[in-house]
Amino acid sequence: STCLNSSNMELRCAAGECVALIHESRLNLGIDEDEGENASERRFRRGSWDGSEWEVLMDEVKQRVAELSVESGRHMSKKAKKEQRATFRDFMATIVDDEPPVEVVNFRGGTVTLRTWREIIEINFVRHCLQGGFQIQLMTNETLHMIFDIDASTINDATGAALSQLEKRLTMSKTSEAAKAADLDMTRRRRTRTNVKNYFITADGEDI
């Protein structure tokens, strides 16, 4: 709960996301469908913090998350306030109302619909690591297809054309990594040729 009171908005959001993930995991540990007297009891007991050693802390966290979802202090810019309220409303839906998140990620050839905080955190991590290569990897990487349940067969021919253009930009552009590597290799070759041409050593160790 300390991080939720931080003056740093990124830290507050990261803390809220962690709590949402923890609560989601606790919900998934709920009792089996054949246990309990009725559906209402199952819903109450499913992921409930009541009676646990964390009950008081979670009540404080829920209250703070609710406050952040409507916060309008003057110390924040209008854009930051809007972003924080939207973000914490999503957290509150899970932490307070036990509702799953829904996030749609668009990429060339299709979309990925994420319905858990685990998936959202995973894809944000992948996006952060891949940076500009995120889109092309979502389209072609079989491991990502498996993780995020992407049906590769839905990527149509138009997407293939777009992919070709993207590949050209990534590999053939003068500013691409491949072009930079080729330039560096050429520079090294020229330097080697120059050295061979200009520095001949005699048997006595004298230049000629």
Coordinates of C-alpha atoms in Angstrom, one line a residue:
S1 CA 0.0 0.0 0.0
T2 CA 3.0 2.3 0.5
C3 CA 3.7 2.4 -3.3
L4 CA 0.1 3.4 -4.0
N5 CA 0.8 6.5 -2.0
S6 CA 3.9 7.4 -3.9
S7 CA 4.3 10.8 -5.6
N8 CA 5.5 8.9 -8.8
M9 CA 2.5 8.0 -11.0
E10 CA 4.4 5.2 -12.8
L11 CA 5.1 3.6 -9.4
R12 CA 1.5 4.0 -8.3
C13 CA 0.3 2.3 -11.5
A14 CA 2.8 -0.5 -11.3
A15 CA 1.7 -1.2 -7.7
G16 CA -2.0 -1.2 -8.7
E17 CA -1.2 -3.6 -11.5
C18 CA 0.6 -5.9 -9.1
V19 CA -2.3 -5.9 -6.7
A20 CA -4.7 -6.6 -9.6
L21 CA -2.6 -9.6 -10.7
I22 CA -2.4 -10.9 -7.2
H23 CA -6.1 -10.7 -6.7
E24 CA -6.7 -12.3 -10.1
S25 CA -4.5 -15.2 -9.1
R26 CA -6.4 -15.5 -5.8
L27 CA -9.7 -15.6 -7.7
N28 CA -8.3 -18.5 -9.8
L29 CA -7.7 -20.4 -6.6
G30 CA -11.4 -20.4 -5.8
I31 CA -13.3 -23.5 -4.7
D32 CA -14.4 -26.1 -7.1
E33 CA -17.9 -25.9 -8.7
D34 CA -19.2 -28.9 -6.8
E35 CA -18.2 -27.3 -3.4
G36 CA -20.4 -25.0 -1.4
E37 CA -24.1 -24.9 -0.9
N38 CA -25.1 -22.6 -3.8
A39 CA -23.8 -20.3 -6.5
S40 CA -23.9 -17.2 -4.2
E41 CA -21.7 -19.0 -1.6
R42 CA -19.2 -20.1 -4.3
R43 CA -19.0 -16.5 -5.6
F44 CA -18.5 -15.1 -2.1
R45 CA -15.8 -17.6 -1.2
R46 CA -14.1 -17.5 -4.5
G47 CA -11.0 -15.4 -3.9
S48 CA -12.4 -13.7 -0.8
W49 CA -9.9 -12.0 1.5
D50 CA -12.4 -12.0 4.3
G51 CA -11.1 -13.8 7.4
S52 CA -7.6 -13.9 6.1
E53 CA -4.5 -12.2 7.7
W54 CA -4.6 -9.8 4.7
E55 CA -8.2 -8.7 5.1
V56 CA -7.4 -5.3 6.7
L57 CA -4.6 -4.5 4.3
M58 CA -6.7 -5.4 1.3
D59 CA -9.5 -3.1 2.6
E60 CA -7.0 -0.3 2.7
V61 CA -5.7 -1.1 -0.8
K62 CA -9.2 -1.2 -2.2
Q63 CA -10.0 2.2 -0.7
R64 CA -6.8 3.7 -2.1
V65 CA -7.4 2.2 -5.5
A66 CA -10.9 3.7 -5.5
E67 CA -9.5 7.1 -4.5
L68 CA -6.9 7.0 -7.3
S69 CA -9.6 6.1 -9.9
V70 CA -11.3 9.5 -9.2
E71 CA -8.3 11.6 -8.1
S72 CA -8.3 15.2 -9.5
G73 CA -5.5 16.9 -7.6
R74 CA -3.9 20.1 -8.9
H75 CA -0.4 18.6 -8.7
M76 CA -1.1 16.5 -11.9
S77 CA -1.5 17.6 -15.5
K78 CA -4.9 17.1 -17.1
K79 CA -3.5 14.3 -19.3
A80 CA -1.9 12.5 -16.3
K81 CA -5.1 12.7 -14.3
K82 CA -7.1 11.2 -17.2
E83 CA -4.6 8.4 -17.7
Q84 CA -4.5 7.6 -14.0
R85 CA -8.2 7.5 -13.5
A86 CA -8.7 5.2 -16.5
T87 CA -6.0 2.9 -15.4
F88 CA -7.2 2.6 -11.8
R89 CA -10.8 2.1 -12.9
D90 CA -9.6 -1.0 -14.6
F91 CA -7.7 -2.1 -11.5
M92 CA -10.7 -1.4 -9.3
A93 CA -13.0 -3.5 -11.5
T94 CA -10.8 -6.5 -10.8
I95 CA -9.8 -5.8 -7.2
V96 CA -13.2 -4.6 -5.9
D97 CA -15.8 -6.2 -8.3
D98 CA -13.9 -9.3 -9.4
E99 CA -14.3 -8.4 -13.1
P100 CA -11.6 -9.5 -15.6
P101 CA -9.9 -6.8 -17.8
V102 CA -10.3 -6.7 -21.5
E103 CA -7.6 -5.3 -23.8
V104 CA -7.5 -5.5 -27.6
V105 CA -4.1 -5.3 -29.3
N106 CA -4.2 -4.7 -33.0
F107 CA -1.5 -5.8 -35.4
R108 CA -1.2 -6.3 -39.1
G109 CA -3.5 -9.2 -40.0
G110 CA -5.5 -9.5 -36.9
T111 CA -6.1 -8.7 -33.3
V112 CA -5.4 -10.2 -29.9
T113 CA -8.0 -10.0 -27.1
L114 CA -6.5 -10.2 -23.7
R115 CA -8.8 -11.1 -20.8
T116 CA -6.4 -11.5 -17.8
W117 CA -3.8 -9.3 -16.1
R118 CA -1.3 -12.0 -16.6
E119 CA -1.6 -11.8 -20.4
I120 CA -1.6 -8.0 -20.4
I121 CA 1.6 -7.8 -18.3
E122 CA 3.2 -10.5 -20.6
I123 CA 2.4 -8.6 -23.8
N124 CA 3.5 -5.3 -22.4
F125 CA 6.8 -6.9 -21.4
V126 CA 7.2 -8.3 -24.9
R127 CA 6.3 -5.0 -26.4
H128 CA 8.9 -3.2 -24.3
C129 CA 11.6 -5.7 -25.2
L130 CA 11.0 -5.8 -28.9
Q131 CA 10.3 -2.1 -29.4
G132 CA 9.9 -1.5 -33.2
G133 CA 10.0 -5.3 -33.9
F134 CA 6.8 -5.9 -31.9
Q135 CA 4.4 -5.9 -34.8
I136 CA 6.4 -8.2 -37.1
Q137 CA 7.1 -10.7 -34.2
L138 CA 3.4 -10.9 -33.4
M139 CA 2.8 -11.7 -37.1
T140 CA 5.5 -14.3 -37.5
N141 CA 6.7 -15.7 -34.2
E142 CA 5.2 -19.1 -33.4
T143 CA 6.1 -18.9 -29.8
L144 CA 4.1 -15.6 -29.4
H145 CA 1.2 -17.2 -31.4
M146 CA 1.1 -20.0 -28.8
I147 CA 1.4 -17.7 -25.8
F148 CA -1.3 -15.4 -26.9
D149 CA -3.5 -17.9 -28.8
I150 CA -3.1 -16.2 -32.2
D151 CA -4.4 -18.2 -35.1
A152 CA -1.7 -17.8 -37.8
S153 CA -4.1 -19.0 -40.5
T154 CA -6.1 -15.7 -40.1
I155 CA -3.1 -13.7 -41.4
N156 CA -4.2 -13.1 -44.9
D157 CA -2.4 -12.3 -48.2
A158 CA -2.8 -8.6 -47.7
T159 CA -0.9 -8.9 -44.5
G160 CA 1.8 -10.8 -46.4
A161 CA 2.2 -7.8 -48.7
A162 CA 2.4 -5.5 -45.7
L163 CA 5.0 -7.7 -44.1
S164 CA 7.1 -7.6 -47.2
Q165 CA 7.1 -3.8 -47.1
L166 CA 7.9 -3.9 -43.4
E167 CA 10.8 -6.4 -44.0
K168 CA 12.2 -4.1 -46.7
R169 CA 12.1 -1.2 -44.4
L170 CA 13.8 -3.1 -41.6
T171 CA 16.5 -4.8 -43.7
M172 CA 17.0 -2.6 -46.8
S173 CA 16.8 0.9 -45.4
K174 CA 20.0 2.9 -45.2
T175 CA 19.3 3.3 -41.5
S176 CA 18.5 -0.4 -40.8
E177 CA 20.7 -2.5 -38.6
A178 CA 21.6 -4.7 -41.6
A179 CA 22.8 -1.6 -43.6
K180 CA 24.8 -0.3 -40.6
A181 CA 26.5 -3.7 -40.2
A182 CA 27.3 -3.8 -44.0
D183 CA 28.8 -0.3 -43.8
L184 CA 30.9 -1.2 -40.8
D185 CA 32.1 -4.4 -42.6
M186 CA 33.0 -2.4 -45.7
T187 CA 35.0 0.1 -43.7
R188 CA 36.9 -2.7 -42.0
R189 CA 37.7 -4.3 -45.4
R190 CA 38.9 -1.0 -46.8
R191 CA 41.1 -0.4 -43.8
T192 CA 42.6 -3.9 -44.1
R193 CA 43.3 -3.4 -47.9
T194 CA 45.0 -0.1 -47.1
N195 CA 47.2 -1.6 -44.5
V196 CA 48.2 -4.4 -46.8
K197 CA 48.9 -2.0 -49.6
N198 CA 50.9 0.6 -47.7
Y199 CA 52.9 -1.4 -45.2
F200 CA 55.2 -4.0 -46.6
I201 CA 57.8 -5.3 -44.2
T202 CA 61.2 -6.5 -45.5
A203 CA 63.0 -9.4 -44.0
D204 CA 65.2 -6.9 -42.1
G205 CA 62.1 -5.3 -40.6
E206 CA 62.4 -2.1 -42.7
D207 CA 59.6 -0.5 -44.7
I208 CA 60.0 -0.4 -48.5

